[in-house]
Amino acid sequence: WATSAHTHENFLQCLTLGSGNSSTISEVIYTPSNSSYSSVLQFSIQNPRFSTPATPKPLVIVTPSHVSHIQAAINCSRTHGMQVRVRSGGHDYEGLSYVSDVPFVLIDLIDLRSVSVDAKNSTAWVQSGATIGEVYYRIAEKNRTLGFPGGIATTLGVGGHFSGGGYGTMLRKYGLAADNIIDAQLVDVKGRILDRGSMGEDLFWAIRGGGGGSFGIILAWKIKLVHVPSTVTVFTVSRNLEQNATKLVHRWQYVAAKLHEDLFIRVNLTSVNSSQEGKRTIQASFNSLYLGRIDKLLPMMQQSFPELGLMREDCIEKSWIESILYFEGFPSGESLNVLLKRTLLIGAPFKAKSDYVQEPIPELGLEGIWKRFSEKEAESALILLTPYGGRMSEIAESATPFPHRAGTIYKIQYVVYWEEEETAASKRHISWIRRLYSYMAPYVSKSPRGAYVNYRDLDIGTNGKGNTSYRRARIWGNKYFKSNFDRLVHVKTVVDPANFFKNKQSIPPFSSGW
Ligand code: FDA
């Protein structure tokens, strides 16, 4: 401890004395003795599972207000052998942006969040600490027929979200957020500020989907805005098991990835109280965005998915920006200003996992899911089925590190929440989701069994505590990135050979060992 306390003191001294902006950096440094330390740390913890007294805390938090603060934090951490964790919105499912088993410095980008929209050229520069909700808001403020294909939850930080791909309701039309990034500014391990030209195409490729926390600190992204019609249509049609939900979900699998790319219909599966007293049932909610008006949507649905029985009164026309609020679950008529809030709607601890489906699951397979859903631990569980196809199938597997393209019909996300605080409760719920995941094995992608890096899941493998090895990392790396993993390792070896930017699932350099 004496050595670590000493290192910590030297690190702080380095930060305050060594930085060119020392007069301002002292205002953005928090140590546990500072009265704001806890609130700064807590503010962006989006999974309370990692906010317990036992969760390891950072020795120092830096909330840079200028890029020189990031440079100073990197340089001093390297000089004094401290590890860093980088946080933008704090949504990492496993808390990797603010938790570490070794002493560490938290660089929290919450105050680097400017969004500057150039509507004339349909582009914007967005700093990493901005939320995707702020991005949508600033775009709509300038032009209601421009949008961006980012995430559905509006509090996501663009730093982590774009780094891991980033999908939302327009993925079938425009692909992922990462597919629509045209430039970036990054601070590398040497403290240099690089843009697309100076970082080179390999590193620029790696940061658009290779996951956050491995290659440097993204300061800002330049994004390409996309066209959205002035009126879009949304609907949510819910059916339970007594209303033919099994057959509808089964049929949806054959339809969803082949629909017109303007039409996105996802399925949210939950366990709800049935109308028969004391009984529970499964509810499938078909939740949709159509980039057009009701009059065109209805015949399209009649032709491709008549079984759902969509009626005109199920549909609501809105502007695209209002559809963002709809998908986030805000009541109709809510002010757009909620997009500027950073607080999550749900604040319960959770565990999540993901899968990709290439062949429709037979009805018998679906019934096995319902059976697991009827267990007590699943009362607050959710399964989300997100359709692919359209633009997602046109982009080559190697175009970005995100490989789940042609051949994928949909993605599954499993989430379980719980209210109880005791460790035993979290163990029960986590064990439920793991059992469901093993049940699903025959029905989902294999060799590798795919997973989405933005739905971080440490169950699929982690780097070792000491030295990271390529062979060990390849186990989880192939699931997230398939054969793109090797190129990510190659880029890492070139840009950060000493593995300064590391965490439990960061890309290792070859130099770290076979
Ligand atoms: P956070 O700050 O935790 O960062 C995540 C990772 O990126 C960490 O490893 C971190 O170190 C690293 N990182 C962060 N900023 C960085 C930077 N500037 N430079 C380098 N590395 C950086 N996904 C999706 O695609 N569509 C969706 O609709 C949703 N919805 C959703 C809802 C909710 C409630 C949650 C909790 C999560 C999602 N996600 C999602 C997943 C989300 O995309 C994923 O968690 C992102 O990594 C979140 O980015 P943040 O910046 O918020 O996280």
Coordinates of C-alpha atoms and ligand atoms in Angstrom, one line a residue:
W1 CA 0.0 0.0 0.0
A2 CA 2.9 2.4 0.9
T3 CA 4.2 2.0 -2.6
S4 CA 0.8 2.5 -4.2
A5 CA 0.1 5.6 -2.0
H6 CA 3.4 7.0 -3.0
T7 CA 2.7 6.3 -6.7
H8 CA -0.6 8.0 -6.3
E9 CA 0.9 11.1 -4.7
N10 CA 3.5 11.3 -7.5
F11 CA 0.8 10.9 -10.1
L12 CA -1.2 13.7 -8.6
Q13 CA 1.9 15.9 -8.5
C14 CA 2.7 15.1 -12.1
L15 CA -0.9 16.1 -13.1
T16 CA -0.9 19.4 -11.4
L17 CA 2.6 20.4 -12.1
G18 CA 3.3 18.8 -15.4
S19 CA 0.3 19.9 -17.3
G20 CA 0.5 23.1 -19.4
N21 CA -3.0 23.9 -18.1
S22 CA -2.2 23.3 -14.5
S23 CA -4.3 26.3 -13.3
T24 CA -7.4 24.6 -14.7
I25 CA -6.6 20.9 -14.3
S26 CA -6.7 21.1 -10.5
E27 CA -10.4 22.0 -10.8
V28 CA -11.1 18.7 -12.6
I29 CA -9.3 16.3 -10.3
Y30 CA -11.2 14.4 -7.6
T31 CA -9.7 12.2 -4.9
P32 CA -11.7 10.3 -2.3
S33 CA -11.1 13.1 0.2
N34 CA -13.0 15.5 -2.1
S35 CA -16.6 16.0 -1.2
S36 CA -17.8 15.7 -4.8
Y37 CA -15.8 12.4 -5.5
S38 CA -18.8 10.1 -4.8
S39 CA -21.3 12.0 -6.8
V40 CA -19.0 12.4 -9.8
L41 CA -18.3 8.6 -9.7
Q42 CA -21.9 7.6 -9.2
F43 CA -23.4 10.0 -11.8
S44 CA -22.7 7.8 -14.8
I45 CA -22.9 4.3 -13.3
Q46 CA -25.7 2.9 -15.4
N47 CA -25.6 -0.6 -13.9
P48 CA -26.0 -0.5 -10.1
R49 CA -24.6 -4.0 -10.0
F50 CA -21.2 -2.2 -10.0
S51 CA -22.1 0.4 -7.4
T52 CA -21.8 -1.5 -4.1
P53 CA -19.4 -0.9 -1.2
A54 CA -17.4 -3.8 -2.4
T55 CA -16.9 -2.4 -5.9
P56 CA -13.3 -1.2 -6.4
K57 CA -13.2 2.6 -6.8
P58 CA -10.7 4.8 -8.7
L59 CA -7.8 6.4 -6.8
V60 CA -8.4 9.6 -8.8
I61 CA -11.1 10.8 -11.1
V62 CA -10.3 13.4 -13.8
T63 CA -13.1 15.1 -15.7
P64 CA -11.2 16.8 -18.5
S65 CA -12.6 20.1 -19.8
H66 CA -9.8 20.4 -22.3
V67 CA -7.9 17.9 -24.4
S68 CA -4.6 18.9 -22.6
H69 CA -6.2 17.3 -19.5
I70 CA -6.5 14.0 -21.3
Q71 CA -3.0 14.2 -22.5
A72 CA -1.7 15.0 -19.0
A73 CA -3.7 12.1 -17.5
I74 CA -2.3 9.7 -20.1
N75 CA 1.3 10.9 -19.8
C76 CA 1.3 10.9 -16.0
S77 CA -0.4 7.5 -15.8
R78 CA 2.2 6.0 -18.0
T79 CA 5.1 7.7 -16.1
H80 CA 3.8 6.5 -12.8
G81 CA 2.6 3.0 -13.8
M82 CA -1.1 3.7 -13.2
Q83 CA -3.9 2.1 -15.3
V84 CA -6.6 4.2 -16.7
R85 CA -10.3 3.6 -17.3
V86 CA -12.2 5.8 -19.8
R87 CA -15.9 6.6 -19.4
S88 CA -18.2 8.5 -21.7
G89 CA -21.8 7.6 -20.8
G90 CA -21.1 4.7 -18.4
H91 CA -23.4 2.1 -19.9
D92 CA -20.9 -0.7 -20.2
Y93 CA -22.9 -3.8 -19.1
E94 CA -20.0 -5.1 -17.0
G95 CA -18.9 -1.7 -15.7
L96 CA -15.5 -1.8 -17.5
S97 CA -15.4 2.0 -17.9
Y98 CA -15.3 2.6 -14.2
V99 CA -14.3 -0.6 -12.4
S100 CA -10.9 -2.3 -12.2
D101 CA -9.3 -4.9 -10.0
V102 CA -6.0 -2.9 -10.0
P103 CA -5.5 0.7 -8.7
F104 CA -6.6 3.0 -11.5
V105 CA -7.4 6.5 -12.6
L106 CA -10.9 7.2 -14.1
I107 CA -10.9 9.6 -17.0
D108 CA -14.6 10.7 -17.3
L109 CA -15.4 12.6 -20.4
I110 CA -18.7 14.0 -19.2
D111 CA -17.6 17.6 -19.7
L112 CA -16.4 17.1 -23.3
R113 CA -19.8 16.9 -24.9
S114 CA -20.1 19.6 -27.6
V115 CA -22.2 18.7 -30.7
S116 CA -21.8 20.9 -33.7
V117 CA -24.1 20.2 -36.7
D118 CA -23.4 21.3 -40.2
A119 CA -26.8 20.8 -41.7
K120 CA -25.7 22.1 -45.1
N121 CA -23.2 19.3 -45.6
S122 CA -25.2 16.8 -43.5
T123 CA -22.3 16.2 -41.1
A124 CA -21.6 16.8 -37.4
W125 CA -18.7 16.8 -35.0
V126 CA -19.6 15.1 -31.8
Q127 CA -17.5 15.0 -28.7
S128 CA -17.3 11.6 -26.9
G129 CA -19.0 12.8 -23.7
A130 CA -22.2 13.8 -25.5
T131 CA -25.1 11.4 -25.3
I132 CA -26.8 10.1 -28.4
G133 CA -30.0 11.9 -27.2
E134 CA -28.1 15.2 -27.3
V135 CA -26.9 14.3 -30.8
Y136 CA -30.5 13.7 -32.0
Y137 CA -31.7 16.8 -30.3
R138 CA -29.1 19.1 -31.9
I139 CA -29.7 17.6 -35.4
A140 CA -33.5 18.1 -35.1
E141 CA -32.9 21.6 -33.9
K142 CA -31.2 22.4 -37.2
N143 CA -33.2 20.3 -39.6
R144 CA -36.2 17.9 -39.2
T145 CA -35.4 15.8 -42.2
L146 CA -31.9 14.8 -41.0
G147 CA -31.2 12.1 -38.5
F148 CA -28.6 9.6 -37.4
P149 CA -28.8 5.8 -37.1
G150 CA -27.6 5.5 -33.5
G151 CA -29.0 3.7 -30.4
I152 CA -32.5 3.6 -29.0
A153 CA -31.6 4.5 -25.4
T154 CA -31.0 8.2 -25.5
T155 CA -28.5 8.4 -22.5
L156 CA -25.8 6.3 -24.3
G157 CA -22.5 8.1 -24.4
V158 CA -21.2 8.3 -28.0
G159 CA -17.6 7.5 -26.8
G160 CA -18.4 3.9 -26.0
H161 CA -21.5 3.5 -28.2
F162 CA -19.9 4.3 -31.5
S163 CA -16.7 2.4 -30.5
G164 CA -18.7 -0.8 -30.4
G165 CA -20.9 -0.4 -33.5
G166 CA -24.1 1.2 -32.2
Y167 CA -27.5 0.2 -33.7
G168 CA -31.0 1.6 -33.5
T169 CA -34.3 1.6 -35.4
M170 CA -32.7 2.7 -38.7
L171 CA -30.1 -0.1 -38.9
R172 CA -32.0 -1.8 -41.8
K173 CA -31.9 1.3 -43.8
Y174 CA -28.5 2.8 -42.9
G175 CA -26.5 0.2 -41.0
L176 CA -24.8 1.0 -37.6
A177 CA -23.6 4.3 -36.2
A178 CA -20.1 3.1 -36.8
D179 CA -20.9 2.7 -40.6
N180 CA -21.7 6.4 -40.7
I181 CA -18.5 7.8 -39.1
I182 CA -16.3 9.7 -41.5
D183 CA -13.5 11.1 -39.2
A184 CA -12.4 11.0 -35.6
Q185 CA -10.0 12.7 -33.2
L186 CA -8.2 10.4 -30.8
V187 CA -5.5 10.9 -28.1
D188 CA -3.1 8.0 -28.4
V189 CA -0.9 6.3 -25.8
K190 CA 1.8 8.9 -26.5
G191 CA -0.6 11.7 -25.8
R192 CA -0.7 12.8 -29.5
I193 CA -3.9 14.1 -31.0
L194 CA -4.6 12.2 -34.2
D195 CA -7.3 12.5 -36.9
R196 CA -8.3 10.1 -39.7
G197 CA -5.4 11.3 -41.9
S198 CA -2.7 11.1 -39.2
M199 CA -3.9 7.9 -37.5
G200 CA -4.1 6.0 -40.8
E201 CA -6.9 3.7 -42.1
D202 CA -6.1 0.7 -40.0
L203 CA -6.6 2.5 -36.7
F204 CA -9.6 4.4 -38.1
W205 CA -11.0 1.0 -39.0
A206 CA -10.4 -0.5 -35.6
I207 CA -12.1 2.3 -33.6
R208 CA -15.4 1.9 -35.6
G209 CA -16.7 -1.2 -33.9
G210 CA -13.6 -2.8 -32.2
G211 CA -15.0 -1.8 -28.8
G212 CA -13.9 1.0 -26.5
G213 CA -11.0 1.0 -24.2
S214 CA -8.3 -0.6 -26.4
F215 CA -6.8 1.9 -28.8
G216 CA -6.7 5.3 -27.3
I217 CA -9.2 7.9 -26.1
I218 CA -11.6 9.1 -28.7
L219 CA -12.1 12.8 -28.2
A220 CA -14.7 13.3 -31.0
W221 CA -16.3 11.7 -34.0
K222 CA -17.3 13.3 -37.3
I223 CA -20.6 11.6 -38.4
K224 CA -22.5 11.6 -41.7
L225 CA -26.1 12.5 -41.1
V226 CA -28.8 10.6 -43.0
H227 CA -32.1 11.7 -44.6
V228 CA -35.3 11.0 -42.7
P229 CA -38.8 11.8 -44.0
S230 CA -40.7 14.6 -42.3
T231 CA -43.4 12.1 -41.2
V232 CA -42.7 8.5 -40.0
T233 CA -45.1 6.0 -38.5
V234 CA -44.7 4.0 -35.3
F235 CA -46.7 1.2 -33.8
T236 CA -46.6 -1.4 -31.0
V237 CA -48.9 -4.4 -31.3
S238 CA -48.9 -6.8 -28.3
R239 CA -50.1 -10.4 -28.3
N240 CA -49.9 -12.9 -25.5
L241 CA -49.7 -16.7 -25.7
E242 CA -53.5 -16.9 -25.6
Q243 CA -53.6 -14.6 -28.6
N244 CA -51.3 -16.6 -30.8
A245 CA -48.0 -15.1 -29.8
T246 CA -46.0 -18.3 -30.5
K247 CA -47.2 -18.5 -34.1
L248 CA -46.7 -14.8 -34.7
V249 CA -43.1 -14.8 -33.3
H250 CA -42.4 -17.9 -35.4
R251 CA -43.7 -16.2 -38.5
W252 CA -41.9 -12.9 -37.8
Q253 CA -38.6 -14.7 -38.1
Y254 CA -39.3 -15.5 -41.7
V255 CA -40.4 -11.9 -42.5
A256 CA -38.5 -9.4 -40.4
A257 CA -35.1 -9.5 -42.2
K258 CA -36.8 -9.5 -45.7
L259 CA -39.1 -6.5 -45.2
H260 CA -38.5 -3.2 -47.1
E261 CA -35.5 -1.5 -45.5
D262 CA -37.7 1.4 -44.5
L263 CA -39.6 -0.9 -42.1
F264 CA -38.2 -2.1 -38.8
I265 CA -40.2 -4.4 -36.6
R266 CA -38.5 -5.7 -33.4
V267 CA -40.1 -8.0 -30.9
N268 CA -40.0 -7.4 -27.1
L269 CA -40.8 -10.5 -25.1
T270 CA -41.7 -10.2 -21.4
S271 CA -43.5 -12.3 -18.8
V272 CA -46.8 -10.5 -17.7
N273 CA -49.9 -11.2 -15.6
S274 CA -52.5 -13.0 -17.7
S275 CA -56.2 -12.1 -17.7
Q276 CA -56.8 -15.5 -15.9
E277 CA -56.3 -14.7 -12.3
G278 CA -53.0 -15.7 -10.7
K279 CA -51.6 -16.9 -14.0
R280 CA -48.7 -15.5 -16.0
T281 CA -48.2 -15.4 -19.7
I282 CA -45.7 -14.3 -22.3
Q283 CA -46.3 -11.1 -24.1
A284 CA -44.7 -10.4 -27.5
S285 CA -44.8 -6.7 -28.4
F286 CA -44.1 -6.0 -32.1
N287 CA -42.5 -2.5 -31.9
S288 CA -42.0 -0.7 -35.2
L289 CA -40.7 2.3 -37.0
Y290 CA -41.6 2.9 -40.7
L291 CA -39.9 5.7 -42.5
G292 CA -43.0 6.8 -44.3
R293 CA -46.7 7.4 -43.7
I294 CA -49.5 5.1 -42.6
D295 CA -51.1 4.9 -46.0
K296 CA -48.0 3.2 -47.5
L297 CA -47.3 1.1 -44.4
L298 CA -50.7 -0.6 -44.2
P299 CA -50.7 -2.3 -47.7
M300 CA -47.0 -3.2 -47.1
M301 CA -47.9 -5.0 -43.9
Q302 CA -51.0 -6.6 -45.5
Q303 CA -48.7 -8.1 -48.1
S304 CA -45.8 -9.2 -46.0
F305 CA -47.1 -9.8 -42.5
P306 CA -50.9 -10.1 -42.6
E307 CA -50.9 -12.5 -39.6
L308 CA -50.2 -9.6 -37.3
G309 CA -53.5 -8.0 -38.2
L310 CA -52.1 -4.4 -38.0
M311 CA -54.9 -1.8 -38.0
R312 CA -54.9 1.9 -38.9
E313 CA -55.7 2.7 -35.3
D314 CA -52.5 0.9 -34.1
C315 CA -50.4 3.4 -36.0
I316 CA -49.2 6.9 -35.1
E317 CA -47.6 9.4 -37.4
K318 CA -44.8 11.5 -35.9
S319 CA -41.7 13.4 -36.8
W320 CA -38.6 11.2 -36.7
I321 CA -37.3 13.0 -33.5
E322 CA -40.6 12.3 -31.8
S323 CA -40.2 8.6 -32.7
I324 CA -37.0 8.6 -30.7
L325 CA -39.0 9.6 -27.6
Y326 CA -41.6 6.9 -28.4
F327 CA -39.0 4.1 -28.6
E328 CA -37.4 5.3 -25.3
G329 CA -40.9 4.9 -23.7
F330 CA -41.6 8.6 -23.0
P331 CA -45.3 9.5 -22.9
S332 CA -46.7 11.2 -26.0
G333 CA -46.4 15.0 -25.8
E334 CA -43.2 14.9 -23.7
S335 CA -40.9 17.8 -24.4
L336 CA -37.9 17.1 -26.6
N337 CA -35.8 18.6 -23.8
V338 CA -35.8 15.1 -22.1
L339 CA -33.2 14.2 -24.7
L340 CA -30.8 16.4 -22.9
K341 CA -31.1 14.5 -19.7
R342 CA -28.5 12.0 -18.8
T343 CA -30.4 9.9 -16.2
L344 CA -31.6 6.4 -17.1
L345 CA -35.2 5.5 -16.9
I346 CA -34.4 2.1 -15.3
G347 CA -32.0 2.1 -12.3
A348 CA -32.0 -1.6 -11.3
P349 CA -29.0 -3.9 -11.4
F350 CA -29.0 -6.2 -14.4
K351 CA -27.1 -8.9 -16.4
A352 CA -27.4 -9.2 -20.1
K353 CA -26.2 -11.5 -22.9
S354 CA -26.6 -11.6 -26.7
D355 CA -26.9 -14.0 -29.6
Y356 CA -27.3 -14.0 -33.4
V357 CA -29.8 -16.1 -35.2
Q358 CA -29.3 -17.4 -38.7
E359 CA -32.1 -20.0 -39.0
P360 CA -35.6 -19.5 -37.7
I361 CA -36.2 -21.2 -34.3
P362 CA -38.9 -23.8 -34.5
E363 CA -42.1 -23.3 -32.4
L364 CA -40.9 -26.1 -30.0
G365 CA -37.7 -24.1 -29.4
L366 CA -39.7 -20.9 -28.7
E367 CA -41.9 -22.9 -26.2
G368 CA -38.8 -23.8 -24.3
I369 CA -38.0 -20.1 -23.9
W370 CA -41.5 -19.5 -22.6
K371 CA -41.0 -22.3 -20.1
R372 CA -37.8 -20.6 -18.7
F373 CA -39.7 -17.3 -18.7
S374 CA -42.2 -18.7 -16.3
E375 CA -39.6 -19.3 -13.6
K376 CA -39.7 -16.9 -10.6
E377 CA -36.3 -15.3 -11.5
A378 CA -37.6 -14.2 -14.8
E379 CA -40.3 -11.8 -13.6
S380 CA -38.2 -8.8 -14.5
A381 CA -36.6 -10.4 -17.6
L382 CA -36.8 -9.1 -21.1
I383 CA -35.8 -10.7 -24.5
L384 CA -35.4 -8.3 -27.4
L385 CA -35.3 -9.6 -31.0
T386 CA -33.8 -7.1 -33.4
P387 CA -34.2 -7.7 -37.2
Y388 CA -31.2 -7.4 -39.5
G389 CA -31.3 -7.6 -43.3
G390 CA -31.5 -4.5 -45.6
R391 CA -28.3 -2.4 -45.4
M392 CA -26.9 -4.7 -42.7
S393 CA -26.5 -7.5 -45.2
E394 CA -24.9 -5.3 -47.9
I395 CA -21.9 -4.2 -45.8
A396 CA -19.0 -6.6 -46.0
E397 CA -18.1 -8.5 -42.8
S398 CA -14.6 -7.0 -42.9
A399 CA -15.6 -3.4 -43.7
T400 CA -15.6 -2.6 -40.0
P401 CA -14.7 -4.8 -37.0
F402 CA -18.4 -5.6 -36.5
P403 CA -18.9 -8.8 -38.4
H404 CA -22.5 -9.9 -37.9
R405 CA -23.8 -9.0 -41.4
A406 CA -25.3 -11.1 -44.3
G407 CA -26.7 -14.4 -43.1
T408 CA -27.9 -13.0 -39.7
I409 CA -31.7 -12.7 -39.6
Y410 CA -31.9 -11.2 -36.1
K411 CA -30.0 -10.5 -32.9
I412 CA -31.3 -11.6 -29.5
Q413 CA -30.6 -9.7 -26.3
Y414 CA -31.5 -11.3 -23.0
V415 CA -31.7 -9.1 -20.0
V416 CA -32.6 -9.8 -16.4
Y417 CA -33.2 -7.1 -13.8
W418 CA -33.7 -7.5 -10.0
E419 CA -34.6 -5.2 -7.2
E420 CA -33.3 -7.1 -4.2
E421 CA -29.9 -5.9 -2.9
E422 CA -28.4 -9.1 -1.5
T423 CA -25.7 -11.0 -3.4
A424 CA -27.8 -14.2 -3.2
A425 CA -30.5 -12.5 -5.3
S426 CA -28.2 -11.4 -8.0
K427 CA -26.6 -14.9 -8.1
R428 CA -30.1 -16.4 -8.6
H429 CA -31.0 -14.1 -11.5
I430 CA -27.6 -14.4 -13.1
S431 CA -27.8 -18.1 -12.9
W432 CA -31.2 -18.0 -14.6
I433 CA -29.9 -16.0 -17.6
R434 CA -27.0 -18.4 -17.9
R435 CA -29.3 -21.4 -18.0
L436 CA -31.4 -19.7 -20.6
Y437 CA -28.3 -19.0 -22.7
S438 CA -27.2 -22.6 -22.6
Y439 CA -30.7 -23.7 -23.6
M440 CA -30.4 -21.4 -26.6
A441 CA -27.2 -23.0 -27.9
P442 CA -28.7 -25.2 -30.6
Y443 CA -30.8 -22.4 -32.1
V444 CA -28.2 -19.7 -32.5
S445 CA -25.0 -19.0 -34.5
K446 CA -22.2 -21.5 -33.9
S447 CA -18.4 -21.7 -34.3
P448 CA -18.2 -19.0 -33.1
R449 CA -21.3 -18.3 -31.2
G450 CA -21.6 -14.6 -32.0
A451 CA -22.1 -11.8 -29.5
Y452 CA -22.3 -8.0 -29.7
V453 CA -19.4 -6.2 -28.1
N454 CA -21.6 -3.3 -27.0
Y455 CA -23.6 -5.9 -24.9
R456 CA -20.4 -6.7 -23.0
D457 CA -20.5 -10.1 -21.4
L458 CA -17.6 -11.3 -19.3
D459 CA -19.1 -14.9 -19.2
I460 CA -17.8 -15.5 -22.7
G461 CA -14.1 -15.0 -21.7
T462 CA -11.8 -12.4 -20.2
N463 CA -8.1 -11.4 -20.4
G464 CA -6.1 -12.9 -17.6
K465 CA -5.3 -10.8 -14.5
G466 CA -1.6 -10.5 -15.2
N467 CA -0.3 -10.6 -18.8
T468 CA -2.9 -10.8 -21.5
S469 CA -2.5 -13.5 -24.1
Y470 CA -3.6 -13.6 -27.7
R471 CA -4.8 -17.2 -27.4
R472 CA -6.9 -16.5 -24.4
A473 CA -8.4 -13.3 -25.8
R474 CA -9.2 -15.1 -29.1
I475 CA -11.9 -17.1 -27.3
W476 CA -14.1 -14.0 -26.6
G477 CA -12.6 -12.0 -29.5
N478 CA -13.8 -14.4 -32.2
K479 CA -17.4 -14.2 -30.8
Y480 CA -17.5 -10.4 -31.0
F481 CA -15.4 -9.9 -34.1
K482 CA -15.0 -13.3 -36.0
S483 CA -12.0 -13.1 -38.2
N484 CA -11.7 -9.3 -37.8
F485 CA -10.2 -10.1 -34.3
D486 CA -6.8 -10.8 -35.8
R487 CA -6.7 -7.5 -37.6
L488 CA -7.7 -5.7 -34.4
V489 CA -4.8 -7.5 -32.6
H490 CA -2.5 -6.4 -35.4
V491 CA -3.6 -2.7 -35.1
K492 CA -3.2 -2.9 -31.3
T493 CA 0.3 -4.3 -31.7
V494 CA 1.3 -1.3 -33.8
V495 CA -0.4 1.5 -31.9
D496 CA -0.1 0.3 -28.2
P497 CA 2.5 -2.5 -28.1
A498 CA 3.0 -2.1 -24.3
N499 CA -0.8 -2.6 -23.7
F500 CA -1.4 0.6 -21.8
F501 CA -5.1 0.8 -22.7
K502 CA -6.3 -2.4 -21.2
N503 CA -9.2 -4.0 -19.3
K504 CA -10.8 -7.4 -18.9
Q505 CA -11.9 -7.5 -22.5
S506 CA -9.5 -5.2 -24.3
I507 CA -7.8 -6.2 -27.5
P508 CA -4.3 -7.6 -26.6
P509 CA -1.1 -6.9 -28.6
F510 CA 0.7 -9.9 -30.0
S511 CA 3.7 -8.7 -27.9
S512 CA 1.7 -9.6 -24.7
G513 CA 2.3 -13.2 -25.4
W514 CA 0.9 -16.1 -27.4
Ligands
FDA1 P1 -19.1 3.6 -21.2 O1 -18.7 4.9 -20.9 O2 -19.4 2.6 -20.1 O3 -18.0 3.0 -22.2 C1 -18.1 1.7 -22.8 C2 -16.7 1.1 -23.2 O4 -16.1 2.0 -24.1 C3 -15.8 1.0 -22.0 O5 -14.9 0.0 -22.2 C4 -15.1 2.3 -22.0 O6 -13.8 2.3 -21.4 C5 -14.9 2.6 -23.5 N1 -15.0 4.0 -23.8 C6 -15.9 5.0 -23.4 N2 -15.6 6.2 -23.9 C7 -14.5 6.0 -24.7 C8 -13.7 6.9 -25.4 N3 -14.0 8.2 -25.5 N4 -12.6 6.5 -26.1 C9 -12.3 5.2 -25.9 N5 -13.0 4.3 -25.2 C10 -14.1 4.7 -24.6 N6 -26.4 -0.4 -27.8 C11 -26.9 -0.2 -29.0 O7 -26.1 -0.4 -30.0 N7 -28.2 0.2 -29.2 C12 -29.0 0.5 -28.2 O8 -30.1 0.8 -28.4 C13 -28.5 0.3 -26.8 N8 -29.3 0.5 -25.8 C14 -28.8 0.4 -24.5 C15 -29.6 0.7 -23.4 C16 -29.1 0.6 -22.1 C17 -29.9 1.0 -20.9 C18 -27.7 0.3 -21.9 C19 -27.1 0.2 -20.5 C20 -26.9 0.0 -23.0 C21 -27.4 0.0 -24.3 N9 -26.6 -0.3 -25.4 C22 -27.2 -0.1 -26.7 C23 -25.2 -0.7 -25.3 C24 -24.3 0.5 -25.4 O9 -24.1 0.8 -26.8 C25 -22.9 0.2 -24.8 O10 -23.0 0.0 -23.5 C26 -21.9 1.4 -25.1 O11 -20.6 0.9 -24.9 C27 -22.2 2.5 -24.2 O12 -21.3 3.6 -24.4 P2 -21.1 4.6 -23.1 O13 -20.1 5.6 -23.6 O14 -22.4 5.0 -22.6 O15 -20.4 3.6 -22.1

